[in-house]
Amino acid sequence: MDDDFLFMNLLYDFYGALLTDKQKEIFEMYYLNDYSLGEISELLNISRQGVYDTLKRAESSLKFFEEKLGLVKRHQEIMNKLQEIKKLIDRIKAQEANPEVVKIVEEIAQKLEELNP
């Protein structure tokens, strides 16, 4: 799947509520329900160009929100750090002989899992 497609869906998860109702409807039909521009045009009884323009405005708005707020970037950074911490925990558990230390490390791992959506 295309990275831009996935990125748009991620942006929508964070900022979709900030779009207009029409932008949300067309965005969801195109990105979430896999309708073509022509199909959306027929279903909503608007021109294909109107669908395209609305979709592009929605995409532009989502990118603007991310540029200004940076929530997706921050989320991805946190997820990467969580993965790094999990790898370090696995290394500690594999090398540690003291059961008390292993228990503490496992508690830390459990708390991290609670943070991970």
mmCIF file of C-alpha atoms in Angstrom:
data_model
loop_
_atom_site.group_PDB
_atom_site.id
_atom_site.type_symbol
_atom_site.label_atom_id
_atom_site.label_comp_id
_atom_site.label_asym_id
_atom_site.label_seq_id
_atom_site.Cartn_x
_atom_site.Cartn_y
_atom_site.Cartn_z
ATOM 1 C CA MET A 1 0.000 0.000 0.000
ATOM 2 C CA ASP A 2 1.177 3.499 -0.786
ATOM 3 C CA ASP A 3 2.887 5.392 2.066
ATOM 4 C CA ASP A 4 1.038 8.592 1.152
ATOM 5 C CA PHE A 5 -2.274 6.731 1.380
ATOM 6 C CA LEU A 6 -1.383 5.436 4.843
ATOM 7 C CA PHE A 7 -0.152 8.856 5.921
ATOM 8 C CA MET A 8 -3.422 10.461 4.799
ATOM 9 C CA ASN A 9 -5.373 7.933 6.846
ATOM 10 C CA LEU A 10 -3.187 8.650 9.866
ATOM 11 C CA LEU A 11 -3.708 12.390 9.426
ATOM 12 C CA TYR A 12 -7.445 11.759 9.207
ATOM 13 C CA ASP A 13 -7.373 9.761 12.440
ATOM 14 C CA PHE A 14 -5.847 12.744 14.226
ATOM 15 C CA TYR A 15 -7.481 15.694 12.494
ATOM 16 C CA GLY A 16 -10.535 14.388 10.645
ATOM 17 C CA ALA A 17 -12.924 16.011 13.108
ATOM 18 C CA LEU A 18 -11.618 19.399 11.971
ATOM 19 C CA LEU A 19 -12.784 18.920 8.370
ATOM 20 C CA THR A 20 -16.151 20.056 7.072
ATOM 21 C CA ASP A 21 -18.902 17.445 6.879
ATOM 22 C CA LYS A 22 -18.647 17.325 3.076
ATOM 23 C CA GLN A 23 -14.842 16.927 3.233
ATOM 24 C CA LYS A 24 -15.205 14.114 5.780
ATOM 25 C CA GLU A 25 -17.810 12.349 3.683
ATOM 26 C CA ILE A 26 -15.753 12.468 0.485
ATOM 27 C CA PHE A 27 -12.488 11.660 2.271
ATOM 28 C CA GLU A 28 -14.034 8.593 3.923
ATOM 29 C CA MET A 29 -15.597 7.402 0.687
ATOM 30 C CA TYR A 30 -12.296 7.723 -1.157
ATOM 31 C CA TYR A 31 -9.746 6.626 1.462
ATOM 32 C CA LEU A 32 -11.706 4.384 3.797
ATOM 33 C CA ASN A 33 -14.295 2.830 1.482
ATOM 34 C CA ASP A 34 -12.144 2.739 -1.674
ATOM 35 C CA TYR A 35 -14.616 4.493 -3.953
ATOM 36 C CA SER A 36 -13.301 6.081 -7.136
ATOM 37 C CA LEU A 37 -13.819 9.768 -7.858
ATOM 38 C CA GLY A 38 -16.393 8.812 -10.474
ATOM 39 C CA GLU A 39 -18.311 6.605 -8.072
ATOM 40 C CA ILE A 40 -18.365 9.330 -5.425
ATOM 41 C CA SER A 41 -19.499 11.807 -8.050
ATOM 42 C CA GLU A 42 -22.443 9.607 -9.015
ATOM 43 C CA LEU A 43 -23.441 8.788 -5.436
ATOM 44 C CA LEU A 44 -23.340 12.400 -4.238
ATOM 45 C CA ASN A 45 -24.665 13.837 -7.496
ATOM 46 C CA ILE A 46 -21.807 16.311 -7.900
ATOM 47 C CA SER A 47 -19.239 16.659 -10.642
ATOM 48 C CA ARG A 48 -16.106 14.545 -10.657
ATOM 49 C CA GLN A 49 -14.127 17.792 -10.572
ATOM 50 C CA GLY A 50 -16.090 18.878 -7.493
ATOM 51 C CA VAL A 51 -15.213 15.612 -5.765
ATOM 52 C CA TYR A 52 -11.568 16.016 -6.732
ATOM 53 C CA ASP A 53 -11.421 19.621 -5.507
ATOM 54 C CA THR A 54 -13.085 18.774 -2.195
ATOM 55 C CA LEU A 55 -10.773 15.827 -1.671
ATOM 56 C CA LYS A 56 -7.694 17.951 -2.417
ATOM 57 C CA ARG A 57 -8.893 20.671 -0.026
ATOM 58 C CA ALA A 58 -9.403 18.041 2.685
ATOM 59 C CA GLU A 59 -5.919 16.627 2.100
ATOM 60 C CA SER A 60 -4.439 20.109 2.139
ATOM 61 C CA SER A 61 -6.238 20.939 5.390
ATOM 62 C CA LEU A 62 -5.017 17.743 7.058
ATOM 63 C CA LYS A 63 -1.434 18.494 6.022
ATOM 64 C CA PHE A 64 -1.796 22.068 7.274
ATOM 65 C CA PHE A 65 -3.045 20.873 10.674
ATOM 66 C CA GLU A 66 -0.097 18.491 10.949
ATOM 67 C CA GLU A 67 2.344 21.210 9.933
ATOM 68 C CA LYS A 68 1.013 23.512 12.642
ATOM 69 C CA LEU A 69 0.298 20.981 15.414
ATOM 70 C CA GLY A 70 2.674 18.081 14.697
ATOM 71 C CA LEU A 71 0.574 15.482 16.511
ATOM 72 C CA VAL A 72 1.221 12.697 14.018
ATOM 73 C CA LYS A 73 4.968 13.316 14.026
ATOM 74 C CA ARG A 74 5.014 13.306 17.824
ATOM 75 C CA HIS A 75 2.920 10.127 17.925
ATOM 76 C CA GLN A 76 5.312 8.377 15.541
ATOM 77 C CA GLU A 77 8.308 9.480 17.610
ATOM 78 C CA ILE A 78 6.706 8.110 20.780
ATOM 79 C CA MET A 79 5.857 4.810 19.074
ATOM 80 C CA ASN A 80 9.460 4.468 17.849
ATOM 81 C CA LYS A 81 10.798 5.130 21.357
ATOM 82 C CA LEU A 82 8.406 2.564 22.818
ATOM 83 C CA GLN A 83 9.688 -0.033 20.343
ATOM 84 C CA GLU A 84 13.290 0.769 21.294
ATOM 85 C CA ILE A 85 12.464 0.419 24.988
ATOM 86 C CA LYS A 86 10.737 -2.920 24.370
ATOM 87 C CA LYS A 87 13.844 -4.218 22.605
ATOM 88 C CA LEU A 88 16.027 -3.135 25.511
ATOM 89 C CA ILE A 89 13.669 -4.844 27.963
ATOM 90 C CA ASP A 90 13.868 -8.059 25.946
ATOM 91 C CA ARG A 91 17.670 -7.871 26.050
ATOM 92 C CA ILE A 92 17.655 -7.387 29.826
ATOM 93 C CA LYS A 93 15.236 -10.287 30.353
ATOM 94 C CA ALA A 94 17.375 -12.555 28.162
ATOM 95 C CA GLN A 95 20.588 -11.766 30.057
ATOM 96 C CA GLU A 96 19.403 -11.279 33.641
ATOM 97 C CA ALA A 97 19.606 -14.206 36.058
ATOM 98 C CA ASN A 98 18.154 -12.486 39.116
ATOM 99 C CA PRO A 99 14.415 -13.303 39.235
ATOM 100 C CA GLU A 100 13.643 -10.108 41.173
ATOM 101 C CA VAL A 101 15.205 -7.964 38.443
ATOM 102 C CA VAL A 102 13.339 -9.920 35.753
ATOM 103 C CA LYS A 103 10.084 -9.349 37.659
ATOM 104 C CA ILE A 104 10.696 -5.587 37.778
ATOM 105 C CA VAL A 105 11.579 -5.509 34.086
ATOM 106 C CA GLU A 106 8.392 -7.415 33.267
ATOM 107 C CA GLU A 107 6.373 -4.881 35.285
ATOM 108 C CA ILE A 108 7.984 -2.094 33.278
ATOM 109 C CA ALA A 109 7.130 -3.929 30.060
ATOM 110 C CA GLN A 110 3.503 -4.275 31.209
ATOM 111 C CA LYS A 111 3.267 -0.543 31.914
ATOM 112 C CA LEU A 112 4.642 0.183 28.445
ATOM 113 C CA GLU A 113 2.036 -2.107 26.892
ATOM 114 C CA GLU A 114 -0.662 -0.093 28.652
ATOM 115 C CA LEU A 115 0.681 3.051 26.959
ATOM 116 C CA ASN A 116 0.798 1.467 23.513
ATOM 117 C CA PRO A 117 -2.510 1.921 21.646
#
